[in-house]
JSON list of C-alpha atoms in Angstrom, two decimals:
[
{"chain": "Z", "resi": 1, "resn": "LEU", "atom": "CA", "xyz": [-3.55, -23.69, -29.30]},
{"chain": "Z", "resi": 2, "resn": "PHE", "atom": "CA", "xyz": [-5.13, -20.21, -29.78]},
{"chain": "Z", "resi": 3, "resn": "ARG", "atom": "CA", "xyz": [-8.56, -21.84, -30.48]},
{"chain": "Z", "resi": 4, "resn": "SER", "atom": "CA", "xyz": [-8.43, -23.79, -27.30]},
{"chain": "Z", "resi": 5, "resn": "TRP", "atom": "CA", "xyz": [-7.48, -20.68, -25.41]},
{"chain": "Z", "resi": 6, "resn": "LEU", "atom": "CA", "xyz": [-10.52, -18.92, -26.92]},
{"chain": "Z", "resi": 7, "resn": "GLU", "atom": "CA", "xyz": [-12.82, -21.71, -26.13]},
{"chain": "Z", "resi": 8, "resn": "ALA", "atom": "CA", "xyz": [-11.58, -21.71, -22.50]},
{"chain": "Z", "resi": 9, "resn": "LEU", "atom": "CA", "xyz": [-11.86, -17.94, -22.28]},
{"chain": "Z", "resi": 10, "resn": "GLU", "atom": "CA", "xyz": [-15.57, -18.18, -23.38]},
{"chain": "Z", "resi": 11, "resn": "LYS", "atom": "CA", "xyz": [-16.27, -20.97, -20.82]},
{"chain": "Z", "resi": 12, "resn": "GLY", "atom": "CA", "xyz": [-14.46, -19.04, -18.12]},
{"chain": "Z", "resi": 13, "resn": "GLU", "atom": "CA", "xyz": [-11.89, -21.81, -17.63]},
{"chain": "Z", "resi": 14, "resn": "LEU", "atom": "CA", "xyz": [-8.72, -19.77, -17.63]},
{"chain": "Z", "resi": 15, "resn": "ASP", "atom": "CA", "xyz": [-6.61, -19.44, -14.40]},
{"chain": "Z", "resi": 16, "resn": "ASP", "atom": "CA", "xyz": [-5.92, -16.17, -12.46]},
{"chain": "Z", "resi": 17, "resn": "ASN", "atom": "CA", "xyz": [-3.25, -15.22, -14.96]},
{"chain": "Z", "resi": 18, "resn": "GLY", "atom": "CA", "xyz": [-5.45, -15.63, -18.02]},
{"chain": "Z", "resi": 19, "resn": "GLU", "atom": "CA", "xyz": [-3.69, -18.84, -19.07]},
{"chain": "Z", "resi": 20, "resn": "LEU", "atom": "CA", "xyz": [-5.06, -22.25, -19.75]},
{"chain": "Z", "resi": 21, "resn": "LYS", "atom": "CA", "xyz": [-5.35, -24.39, -16.67]},
{"chain": "Z", "resi": 22, "resn": "LYS", "atom": "CA", "xyz": [-2.77, -27.08, -16.47]},
{"chain": "Z", "resi": 23, "resn": "GLU", "atom": "CA", "xyz": [-3.22, -30.57, -15.11]},
{"chain": "Z", "resi": 24, "resn": "ILE", "atom": "CA", "xyz": [-1.34, -30.90, -11.84]},
{"chain": "Z", "resi": 25, "resn": "ASP", "atom": "CA", "xyz": [0.68, -33.94, -10.99]},
{"chain": "Z", "resi": 26, "resn": "GLU", "atom": "CA", "xyz": [-0.41, -34.60, -7.49]},
{"chain": "Z", "resi": 27, "resn": "SER", "atom": "CA", "xyz": [2.68, -36.86, -6.86]},
{"chain": "Z", "resi": 28, "resn": "LEU", "atom": "CA", "xyz": [4.94, -33.86, -7.03]},
{"chain": "Z", "resi": 29, "resn": "LEU", "atom": "CA", "xyz": [2.94, -31.75, -4.54]},
{"chain": "Z", "resi": 30, "resn": "THR", "atom": "CA", "xyz": [3.80, -31.44, -0.86]},
{"chain": "Z", "resi": 31, "resn": "ALA", "atom": "CA", "xyz": [1.19, -32.39, 1.72]},
{"chain": "Z", "resi": 32, "resn": "ARG", "atom": "CA", "xyz": [0.06, -28.82, 2.23]},
{"chain": "Z", "resi": 33, "resn": "GLN", "atom": "CA", "xyz": [-0.30, -28.22, -1.54]},
{"chain": "Z", "resi": 34, "resn": "LYS", "atom": "CA", "xyz": [-2.32, -31.32, -1.88]},
{"chain": "Z", "resi": 35, "resn": "ALA", "atom": "CA", "xyz": [-4.62, -30.21, 1.02]},
{"chain": "Z", "resi": 36, "resn": "LEU", "atom": "CA", "xyz": [-5.08, -26.76, -0.63]},
{"chain": "Z", "resi": 37, "resn": "LEU", "atom": "CA", "xyz": [-5.81, -28.30, -4.08]},
{"chain": "Z", "resi": 38, "resn": "GLN", "atom": "CA", "xyz": [-8.38, -30.63, -2.57]},
{"chain": "Z", "resi": 39, "resn": "LYS", "atom": "CA", "xyz": [-9.98, -27.69, -0.62]},
{"chain": "Z", "resi": 40, "resn": "GLN", "atom": "CA", "xyz": [-10.13, -25.68, -3.92]},
{"chain": "Z", "resi": 41, "resn": "GLN", "atom": "CA", "xyz": [-11.67, -28.52, -5.85]},
{"chain": "Z", "resi": 42, "resn": "THR", "atom": "CA", "xyz": [-14.34, -29.29, -3.21]},
{"chain": "Z", "resi": 43, "resn": "GLN", "atom": "CA", "xyz": [-15.41, -25.61, -2.77]},
{"chain": "Z", "resi": 44, "resn": "PRO", "atom": "CA", "xyz": [-17.44, -24.02, -5.53]},
{"chain": "Z", "resi": 45, "resn": "PRO", "atom": "CA", "xyz": [-15.80, -20.79, -6.83]},
{"chain": "Z", "resi": 46, "resn": "PRO", "atom": "CA", "xyz": [-17.14, -17.73, -5.03]},
{"chain": "Z", "resi": 47, "resn": "ALA", "atom": "CA", "xyz": [-19.73, -15.90, -6.95]},
{"chain": "Z", "resi": 48, "resn": "LEU", "atom": "CA", "xyz": [-18.93, -12.41, -8.05]},
{"chain": "Z", "resi": 49, "resn": "GLU", "atom": "CA", "xyz": [-20.58, -10.01, -5.63]},
{"chain": "Z", "resi": 50, "resn": "MET", "atom": "CA", "xyz": [-21.26, -6.44, -6.31]},
{"chain": "Z", "resi": 51, "resn": "PRO", "atom": "CA", "xyz": [-19.51, -4.23, -3.78]},
{"chain": "Z", "resi": 52, "resn": "THR", "atom": "CA", "xyz": [-21.72, -2.89, -1.07]},
{"chain": "Z", "resi": 53, "resn": "ILE", "atom": "CA", "xyz": [-22.07, 0.92, -0.95]},
{"chain": "Z", "resi": 54, "resn": "PHE", "atom": "CA", "xyz": [-21.69, 2.14, 2.56]},
{"chain": "Z", "resi": 55, "resn": "LYS", "atom": "CA", "xyz": [-24.23, 4.68, 3.71]},
{"chain": "Z", "resi": 56, "resn": "GLN", "atom": "CA", "xyz": [-22.25, 7.67, 4.82]},
{"chain": "Z", "resi": 57, "resn": "GLU", "atom": "CA", "xyz": [-23.56, 9.11, 8.06]},
{"chain": "Z", "resi": 58, "resn": "GLU", "atom": "CA", "xyz": [-25.04, 12.49, 7.87]},
{"chain": "Z", "resi": 59, "resn": "MET", "atom": "CA", "xyz": [-22.73, 15.07, 9.39]},
{"chain": "Z", "resi": 60, "resn": "THR", "atom": "CA", "xyz": [-24.19, 17.11, 12.22]},
{"chain": "Z", "resi": 61, "resn": "ALA", "atom": "CA", "xyz": [-22.85, 20.70, 12.80]},
{"chain": "Z", "resi": 62, "resn": "GLU", "atom": "CA", "xyz": [-20.95, 19.45, 15.86]},
{"chain": "Z", "resi": 63, "resn": "MET", "atom": "CA", "xyz": [-19.39, 16.72, 13.92]},
{"chain": "Z", "resi": 64, "resn": "MET", "atom": "CA", "xyz": [-18.30, 19.25, 11.15]},
{"chain": "Z", "resi": 65, "resn": "VAL", "atom": "CA", "xyz": [-16.78, 21.47, 13.76]},
{"chain": "Z", "resi": 66, "resn": "LYS", "atom": "CA", "xyz": [-14.75, 18.56, 15.29]},
{"chain": "Z", "resi": 67, "resn": "ARG", "atom": "CA", "xyz": [-13.67, 17.34, 11.87]},
{"chain": "Z", "resi": 68, "resn": "GLU", "atom": "CA", "xyz": [-12.38, 20.80, 10.95]},
{"chain": "Z", "resi": 69, "resn": "GLU", "atom": "CA", "xyz": [-10.66, 21.22, 14.27]},
{"chain": "Z", "resi": 70, "resn": "ARG", "atom": "CA", "xyz": [-8.82, 17.89, 13.82]},
{"chain": "Z", "resi": 71, "resn": "ALA", "atom": "CA", "xyz": [-7.81, 18.89, 10.24]},
{"chain": "Z", "resi": 72, "resn": "ARG", "atom": "CA", "xyz": [-6.46, 22.22, 11.64]},
{"chain": "Z", "resi": 73, "resn": "LYS", "atom": "CA", "xyz": [-4.50, 20.49, 14.38]},
{"chain": "Z", "resi": 74, "resn": "ARG", "atom": "CA", "xyz": [-2.98, 18.22, 11.76]},
{"chain": "Z", "resi": 75, "resn": "ARG", "atom": "CA", "xyz": [-1.99, 21.08, 9.52]},
{"chain": "Z", "resi": 76, "resn": "LEU", "atom": "CA", "xyz": [-0.38, 22.93, 12.42]},
{"chain": "Z", "resi": 77, "resn": "GLN", "atom": "CA", "xyz": [1.46, 19.79, 13.60]},
{"chain": "Z", "resi": 78, "resn": "ALA", "atom": "CA", "xyz": [2.80, 19.18, 10.11]},
{"chain": "Z", "resi": 79, "resn": "ALA", "atom": "CA", "xyz": [3.88, 22.78, 9.75]},
{"chain": "Z", "resi": 80, "resn": "LYS", "atom": "CA", "xyz": [5.57, 22.68, 13.12]},
{"chain": "Z", "resi": 81, "resn": "LYS", "atom": "CA", "xyz": [7.44, 19.47, 12.18]},
{"chain": "Z", "resi": 82, "resn": "ALA", "atom": "CA", "xyz": [8.53, 20.92, 8.88]},
{"chain": "Z", "resi": 83, "resn": "GLU", "atom": "CA", "xyz": [9.86, 24.07, 10.67]},
{"chain": "Z", "resi": 84, "resn": "GLU", "atom": "CA", "xyz": [11.76, 21.91, 13.22]},
{"chain": "Z", "resi": 85, "resn": "ASN", "atom": "CA", "xyz": [13.35, 19.88, 10.40]},
{"chain": "Z", "resi": 86, "resn": "LYS", "atom": "CA", "xyz": [14.22, 23.05, 8.57]},
{"chain": "Z", "resi": 87, "resn": "ASN", "atom": "CA", "xyz": [15.88, 24.43, 11.84]},
{"chain": "Z", "resi": 88, "resn": "GLN", "atom": "CA", "xyz": [17.74, 21.24, 12.49]},
{"chain": "Z", "resi": 89, "resn": "THR", "atom": "CA", "xyz": [19.14, 21.21, 8.91]},
{"chain": "Z", "resi": 90, "resn": "ILE", "atom": "CA", "xyz": [20.21, 24.84, 9.23]},
{"chain": "Z", "resi": 91, "resn": "GLU", "atom": "CA", "xyz": [21.95, 24.11, 12.50]},
{"chain": "Z", "resi": 92, "resn": "ARG", "atom": "CA", "xyz": [23.67, 21.01, 11.17]},
{"chain": "Z", "resi": 93, "resn": "LEU", "atom": "CA", "xyz": [24.95, 22.84, 8.10]},
{"chain": "Z", "resi": 94, "resn": "THR", "atom": "CA", "xyz": [26.07, 25.84, 10.05]},
{"chain": "Z", "resi": 95, "resn": "LYS", "atom": "CA", "xyz": [27.96, 23.69, 12.48]},
{"chain": "Z", "resi": 96, "resn": "THR", "atom": "CA", "xyz": [29.65, 21.75, 9.66]},
{"chain": "Z", "resi": 97, "resn": "ASN", "atom": "CA", "xyz": [30.69, 25.02, 8.00]},
{"chain": "Z", "resi": 98, "resn": "LYS", "atom": "CA", "xyz": [32.01, 26.49, 11.20]},
{"chain": "Z", "resi": 99, "resn": "ALA", "atom": "CA", "xyz": [34.16, 23.40, 11.82]},
{"chain": "Z", "resi": 100, "resn": "LYS", "atom": "CA", "xyz": [35.56, 23.43, 8.21]},
{"chain": "Z", "resi": 101, "resn": "VAL", "atom": "CA", "xyz": [36.39, 27.19, 8.51]},
{"chain": "Z", "resi": 102, "resn": "LYS", "atom": "CA", "xyz": [38.12, 26.68, 11.89]},
{"chain": "Z", "resi": 103, "resn": "SER", "atom": "CA", "xyz": [40.16, 23.71, 10.50]},
{"chain": "Z", "resi": 104, "resn": "LEU", "atom": "CA", "xyz": [41.06, 25.64, 7.43]},
{"chain": "Z", "resi": 105, "resn": "ARG", "atom": "CA", "xyz": [42.24, 28.57, 9.51]},
{"chain": "Z", "resi": 106, "resn": "GLU", "atom": "CA", "xyz": [44.37, 26.35, 11.74]},
{"chain": "Z", "resi": 107, "resn": "ILE", "atom": "CA", "xyz": [45.97, 24.83, 8.58]},
{"chain": "Z", "resi": 108, "resn": "GLY", "atom": "CA", "xyz": [46.75, 28.27, 7.21]},
{"chain": "Z", "resi": 109, "resn": "ARG", "atom": "CA", "xyz": [48.73, 29.23, 10.24]}
]
């Protein structure tokens, strides 16, 4: 078993999970599965392609200024949102505490 696996590995005949390819009983497949299987068998496996490296555009001074401005606006917006969340949390906690204190005072009377 191990020897057959090694031979399949050397030949490149392992499946996507690194296991030996198994014979598929087509009588147990659905019509869709049969169609997909036939499509795979008729198409040659795609050749491995090297990823293309995208040429990065050269940044002009104006583009750099706009980029920095957008980054600054994002930072300001994030800080504003964080401050709003903080204030909402403080408000919610103080309202809860005031209600508890008020109810405890009424119980004590």
